[in-house]
């Protein structure tokens, strides 16, 4: 829930502002006009602009909370913060929701490339590095799992752009929360089922092959 908090706040802010567009436009112009080209926010663009401001602040708060607790900030969270600041800032300044709609796709592709290049160039399986202490799997299975995540991230990036350009902003916001999280959960469960077929005992011996 902590990881998904910025997305949930983005969704909530958009929905509230979407139902009160005139108020949202006035509030955005009064409070954040200095961040917007021309200084005035229109009713139709106010919901996504306010939601973008909130998601930037929420991601900053995430990083600050982790640092305040003396924990290490995950690299991908730094990447997410950088992307949401750049793409979100462009959306706010240029009154253009296209930038923030691209942010999830770029993040998915960065994550996929990281998993792929680490395996290809550095011979390091990031998935094994993350959860290898909890699971004992054959090397070939770890490699397949790693490339499953690469394929999943590539697919999610393309799917996000398809929804963004084929449907309304309201539909895209719904997909960002329910579709993105839902598909992630389904994929994770599917991988868990696949792993259960190959997991080994602590002594490294796998299950006996079936007749």
mmCIF file of C-alpha atoms in Angstrom:
data_model
loop_
_atom_site.group_PDB
_atom_site.id
_atom_site.type_symbol
_atom_site.label_atom_id
_atom_site.label_comp_id
_atom_site.label_asym_id
_atom_site.label_seq_id
_atom_site.Cartn_x
_atom_site.Cartn_y
_atom_site.Cartn_z
ATOM 1 C CA UNK A 1 0.000 0.000 0.000
ATOM 2 C CA UNK A 2 2.896 2.348 0.725
ATOM 3 C CA UNK A 3 4.306 1.727 -2.760
ATOM 4 C CA UNK A 4 0.925 2.337 -4.391
ATOM 5 C CA UNK A 5 0.106 5.434 -2.311
ATOM 6 C CA UNK A 6 1.069 8.030 -4.992
ATOM 7 C CA UNK A 7 -1.122 6.256 -7.566
ATOM 8 C CA UNK A 8 -4.061 6.114 -5.147
ATOM 9 C CA UNK A 9 -3.696 9.820 -4.326
ATOM 10 C CA UNK A 10 -3.420 10.685 -8.031
ATOM 11 C CA UNK A 11 -6.651 8.773 -8.704
ATOM 12 C CA UNK A 12 -8.502 10.320 -5.746
ATOM 13 C CA UNK A 13 -7.442 13.881 -6.566
ATOM 14 C CA UNK A 14 -8.416 13.506 -10.222
ATOM 15 C CA UNK A 15 -11.848 12.104 -9.391
ATOM 16 C CA UNK A 16 -12.609 14.826 -6.829
ATOM 17 C CA UNK A 17 -11.463 17.603 -9.187
ATOM 18 C CA UNK A 18 -13.263 16.045 -12.155
ATOM 19 C CA UNK A 19 -16.541 16.408 -10.297
ATOM 20 C CA UNK A 20 -15.835 20.077 -9.448
ATOM 21 C CA UNK A 21 -14.042 21.398 -12.516
ATOM 22 C CA UNK A 22 -14.773 25.099 -12.027
ATOM 23 C CA UNK A 23 -13.668 25.017 -8.407
ATOM 24 C CA UNK A 24 -10.593 22.939 -9.345
ATOM 25 C CA UNK A 25 -9.635 25.431 -12.072
ATOM 26 C CA UNK A 26 -9.925 28.375 -9.699
ATOM 27 C CA UNK A 27 -8.014 26.603 -6.939
ATOM 28 C CA UNK A 28 -5.258 25.485 -9.314
ATOM 29 C CA UNK A 29 -4.906 28.988 -10.757
ATOM 30 C CA UNK A 30 -4.783 30.604 -7.313
ATOM 31 C CA UNK A 31 -2.416 28.133 -5.674
ATOM 32 C CA UNK A 32 -0.260 26.874 -8.536
ATOM 33 C CA UNK A 33 -0.597 29.535 -11.205
ATOM 34 C CA UNK A 34 3.097 30.387 -10.846
ATOM 35 C CA UNK A 35 3.908 26.849 -12.034
ATOM 36 C CA UNK A 36 1.766 27.106 -15.169
ATOM 37 C CA UNK A 37 2.544 28.851 -18.429
ATOM 38 C CA UNK A 38 0.224 31.862 -18.569
ATOM 39 C CA UNK A 39 -0.706 31.514 -14.901
ATOM 40 C CA UNK A 40 -4.273 30.347 -15.554
ATOM 41 C CA UNK A 41 -5.637 26.779 -15.458
ATOM 42 C CA UNK A 42 -8.779 25.911 -17.415
ATOM 43 C CA UNK A 43 -11.607 23.696 -16.099
ATOM 44 C CA UNK A 44 -10.902 20.802 -18.446
ATOM 45 C CA UNK A 45 -7.208 20.614 -17.606
ATOM 46 C CA UNK A 46 -7.476 21.326 -13.874
ATOM 47 C CA UNK A 47 -8.194 17.733 -12.695
ATOM 48 C CA UNK A 48 -5.115 16.154 -14.255
ATOM 49 C CA UNK A 49 -2.890 19.124 -13.318
ATOM 50 C CA UNK A 50 -3.924 18.976 -9.670
ATOM 51 C CA UNK A 51 -3.538 15.189 -9.633
ATOM 52 C CA UNK A 52 -0.052 15.607 -11.112
ATOM 53 C CA UNK A 53 0.952 18.089 -8.407
ATOM 54 C CA UNK A 54 -0.281 15.633 -5.771
ATOM 55 C CA UNK A 55 1.572 12.644 -7.229
ATOM 56 C CA UNK A 56 4.839 14.622 -7.349
ATOM 57 C CA UNK A 57 4.438 15.683 -3.710
ATOM 58 C CA UNK A 58 3.436 12.153 -2.663
ATOM 59 C CA UNK A 59 6.503 10.615 -4.298
ATOM 60 C CA UNK A 60 8.733 13.216 -2.654
ATOM 61 C CA UNK A 61 7.075 12.391 0.677
ATOM 62 C CA UNK A 62 7.733 8.686 0.092
ATOM 63 C CA UNK A 63 11.441 9.296 -0.406
ATOM 64 C CA UNK A 64 11.595 11.658 2.577
ATOM 65 C CA UNK A 65 9.825 9.161 4.836
ATOM 66 C CA UNK A 66 12.226 6.355 3.895
ATOM 67 C CA UNK A 67 15.267 8.573 4.463
ATOM 68 C CA UNK A 68 13.881 9.816 7.789
ATOM 69 C CA UNK A 69 13.577 6.209 8.970
ATOM 70 C CA UNK A 70 17.204 5.576 8.109
ATOM 71 C CA UNK A 71 16.432 3.131 5.321
ATOM 72 C CA UNK A 72 17.945 2.947 1.861
ATOM 73 C CA UNK A 73 15.816 4.384 -0.943
ATOM 74 C CA UNK A 74 15.356 1.815 -3.690
ATOM 75 C CA UNK A 75 16.964 2.802 -6.996
ATOM 76 C CA UNK A 76 13.684 2.448 -8.876
ATOM 77 C CA UNK A 77 11.996 4.839 -6.463
ATOM 78 C CA UNK A 78 14.660 7.449 -7.267
ATOM 79 C CA UNK A 79 14.022 6.798 -10.964
ATOM 80 C CA UNK A 80 10.274 7.121 -10.424
ATOM 81 C CA UNK A 81 10.770 10.395 -8.555
ATOM 82 C CA UNK A 82 12.937 11.776 -11.358
ATOM 83 C CA UNK A 83 10.473 10.748 -14.056
ATOM 84 C CA UNK A 84 7.368 12.012 -12.277
ATOM 85 C CA UNK A 85 9.098 15.327 -11.561
ATOM 86 C CA UNK A 86 10.236 15.829 -15.167
ATOM 87 C CA UNK A 87 7.129 14.533 -16.944
ATOM 88 C CA UNK A 88 4.767 15.912 -14.320
ATOM 89 C CA UNK A 89 6.483 19.285 -14.378
ATOM 90 C CA UNK A 90 6.108 19.401 -18.162
ATOM 91 C CA UNK A 91 2.414 18.514 -17.876
ATOM 92 C CA UNK A 92 1.851 21.338 -15.383
ATOM 93 C CA UNK A 93 3.840 24.000 -17.214
ATOM 94 C CA UNK A 94 2.587 23.235 -20.731
ATOM 95 C CA UNK A 95 -1.029 22.429 -19.743
ATOM 96 C CA UNK A 96 -0.549 19.096 -21.514
ATOM 97 C CA UNK A 97 -1.566 15.780 -19.969
ATOM 98 C CA UNK A 98 0.382 13.824 -22.597
ATOM 99 C CA UNK A 99 3.616 14.116 -20.614
ATOM 100 C CA UNK A 100 2.265 12.545 -17.418
ATOM 101 C CA UNK A 101 0.588 9.811 -19.476
ATOM 102 C CA UNK A 102 3.987 8.809 -20.859
ATOM 103 C CA UNK A 103 5.585 8.584 -17.415
ATOM 104 C CA UNK A 104 4.311 5.055 -16.505
ATOM 105 C CA UNK A 105 5.444 3.648 -19.860
ATOM 106 C CA UNK A 106 8.928 5.117 -19.530
ATOM 107 C CA UNK A 107 9.188 3.767 -15.970
ATOM 108 C CA UNK A 108 8.068 0.290 -17.079
ATOM 109 C CA UNK A 109 10.606 0.303 -19.892
ATOM 110 C CA UNK A 110 13.425 1.529 -17.643
ATOM 111 C CA UNK A 111 12.669 -1.310 -15.238
ATOM 112 C CA UNK A 112 12.517 -3.847 -18.040
ATOM 113 C CA UNK A 113 15.784 -2.634 -19.553
ATOM 114 C CA UNK A 114 17.432 -2.771 -16.141
ATOM 115 C CA UNK A 115 16.447 -6.420 -15.667
ATOM 116 C CA UNK A 116 17.498 -7.280 -19.219
ATOM 117 C CA UNK A 117 20.825 -5.422 -19.404
ATOM 118 C CA UNK A 118 21.915 -6.608 -15.963
ATOM 119 C CA UNK A 119 21.501 -10.191 -17.160
ATOM 120 C CA UNK A 120 22.948 -9.598 -20.622
ATOM 121 C CA UNK A 121 25.942 -7.390 -19.824
ATOM 122 C CA UNK A 122 26.792 -7.966 -16.169
ATOM 123 C CA UNK A 123 25.552 -11.562 -15.903
ATOM 124 C CA UNK A 124 23.601 -10.537 -12.810
ATOM 125 C CA UNK A 125 20.060 -11.736 -12.316
ATOM 126 C CA UNK A 126 18.321 -8.924 -10.445
ATOM 127 C CA UNK A 127 15.332 -11.047 -9.488
ATOM 128 C CA UNK A 128 17.639 -13.620 -7.911
ATOM 129 C CA UNK A 129 19.519 -10.852 -6.129
ATOM 130 C CA UNK A 130 16.231 -9.565 -4.682
ATOM 131 C CA UNK A 131 14.599 -12.807 -3.513
ATOM 132 C CA UNK A 132 17.296 -15.453 -3.929
ATOM 133 C CA UNK A 133 17.792 -15.763 -0.182
ATOM 134 C CA UNK A 134 14.169 -16.868 0.249
ATOM 135 C CA UNK A 135 14.028 -19.290 -2.697
ATOM 136 C CA UNK A 136 16.247 -22.029 -4.062
ATOM 137 C CA UNK A 137 15.679 -22.445 -7.791
ATOM 138 C CA UNK A 138 17.699 -23.871 -10.702
ATOM 139 C CA UNK A 139 19.731 -21.287 -12.602
ATOM 140 C CA UNK A 140 17.675 -21.792 -15.755
ATOM 141 C CA UNK A 141 14.459 -21.035 -13.890
ATOM 142 C CA UNK A 142 15.895 -17.802 -12.476
ATOM 143 C CA UNK A 143 16.827 -16.742 -16.008
ATOM 144 C CA UNK A 144 13.348 -17.492 -17.359
ATOM 145 C CA UNK A 145 11.725 -15.617 -14.480
ATOM 146 C CA UNK A 146 13.950 -12.623 -15.138
ATOM 147 C CA UNK A 147 12.964 -12.454 -18.804
ATOM 148 C CA UNK A 148 9.301 -12.918 -17.889
ATOM 149 C CA UNK A 149 9.556 -9.641 -15.977
ATOM 150 C CA UNK A 150 11.315 -7.999 -18.927
ATOM 151 C CA UNK A 151 8.468 -9.064 -21.226
ATOM 152 C CA UNK A 152 5.832 -7.993 -18.700
ATOM 153 C CA UNK A 153 7.311 -4.509 -18.307
ATOM 154 C CA UNK A 154 7.562 -4.106 -22.086
ATOM 155 C CA UNK A 155 3.919 -5.152 -22.473
ATOM 156 C CA UNK A 156 2.714 -2.834 -19.684
ATOM 157 C CA UNK A 157 4.496 0.130 -21.254
ATOM 158 C CA UNK A 158 2.792 -0.475 -24.594
ATOM 159 C CA UNK A 159 -0.584 -1.127 -22.988
ATOM 160 C CA UNK A 160 -0.409 2.120 -21.029
ATOM 161 C CA UNK A 161 0.154 4.118 -24.227
ATOM 162 C CA UNK A 162 -2.632 2.260 -26.007
ATOM 163 C CA UNK A 163 -5.109 3.186 -23.277
ATOM 164 C CA UNK A 164 -3.765 6.752 -23.066
ATOM 165 C CA UNK A 165 -4.213 7.434 -26.783
ATOM 166 C CA UNK A 166 -7.331 5.339 -27.439
ATOM 167 C CA UNK A 167 -9.554 6.374 -24.545
ATOM 168 C CA UNK A 168 -10.445 9.389 -22.438
ATOM 169 C CA UNK A 169 -8.250 10.715 -19.654
ATOM 170 C CA UNK A 170 -10.835 9.500 -17.138
ATOM 171 C CA UNK A 171 -10.544 5.949 -18.518
ATOM 172 C CA UNK A 172 -6.751 6.171 -18.452
ATOM 173 C CA UNK A 173 -6.806 7.251 -14.791
ATOM 174 C CA UNK A 174 -9.027 4.264 -13.964
ATOM 175 C CA UNK A 175 -6.664 1.958 -15.837
ATOM 176 C CA UNK A 176 -3.632 3.468 -14.093
ATOM 177 C CA UNK A 177 -5.000 2.397 -10.721
ATOM 178 C CA UNK A 178 -7.132 -0.684 -11.271
ATOM 179 C CA UNK A 179 -5.664 -2.010 -14.507
ATOM 180 C CA UNK A 180 -2.020 -1.467 -13.623
ATOM 181 C CA UNK A 181 -2.226 -2.838 -10.096
ATOM 182 C CA UNK A 182 -4.601 -5.627 -11.116
ATOM 183 C CA UNK A 183 -2.397 -6.890 -13.926
ATOM 184 C CA UNK A 184 0.656 -6.702 -11.663
ATOM 185 C CA UNK A 185 -1.084 -8.854 -9.051
ATOM 186 C CA UNK A 186 -2.254 -11.384 -11.661
ATOM 187 C CA UNK A 187 1.239 -11.640 -13.125
ATOM 188 C CA UNK A 188 2.801 -12.025 -9.673
ATOM 189 C CA UNK A 189 0.378 -14.817 -8.744
ATOM 190 C CA UNK A 190 1.060 -16.562 -12.067
ATOM 191 C CA UNK A 191 4.797 -16.372 -11.414
ATOM 192 C CA UNK A 192 4.228 -17.759 -7.922
ATOM 193 C CA UNK A 193 2.463 -20.762 -9.399
ATOM 194 C CA UNK A 194 5.301 -21.254 -11.868
ATOM 195 C CA UNK A 195 7.891 -20.989 -9.091
ATOM 196 C CA UNK A 196 6.036 -23.557 -6.966
ATOM 197 C CA UNK A 197 6.679 -26.154 -9.671
ATOM 198 C CA UNK A 198 10.438 -25.641 -9.551
ATOM 199 C CA UNK A 199 11.293 -24.592 -5.995
ATOM 200 C CA UNK A 200 13.918 -26.784 -4.374
ATOM 201 C CA UNK A 201 14.464 -27.945 -0.810
ATOM 202 C CA UNK A 202 17.130 -26.260 1.291
ATOM 203 C CA UNK A 203 19.585 -29.027 0.417
ATOM 204 C CA UNK A 204 19.209 -28.103 -3.253
ATOM 205 C CA UNK A 205 17.368 -31.250 -4.271
ATOM 206 C CA UNK A 206 14.371 -30.670 -6.445
ATOM 207 C CA UNK A 207 11.178 -32.657 -6.400
ATOM 208 C CA UNK A 208 11.305 -36.126 -7.870
ATOM 209 C CA UNK A 209 10.103 -36.209 -11.448
ATOM 210 C CA UNK A 210 6.633 -37.589 -11.931
ATOM 211 C CA UNK A 211 6.177 -40.859 -13.774
#
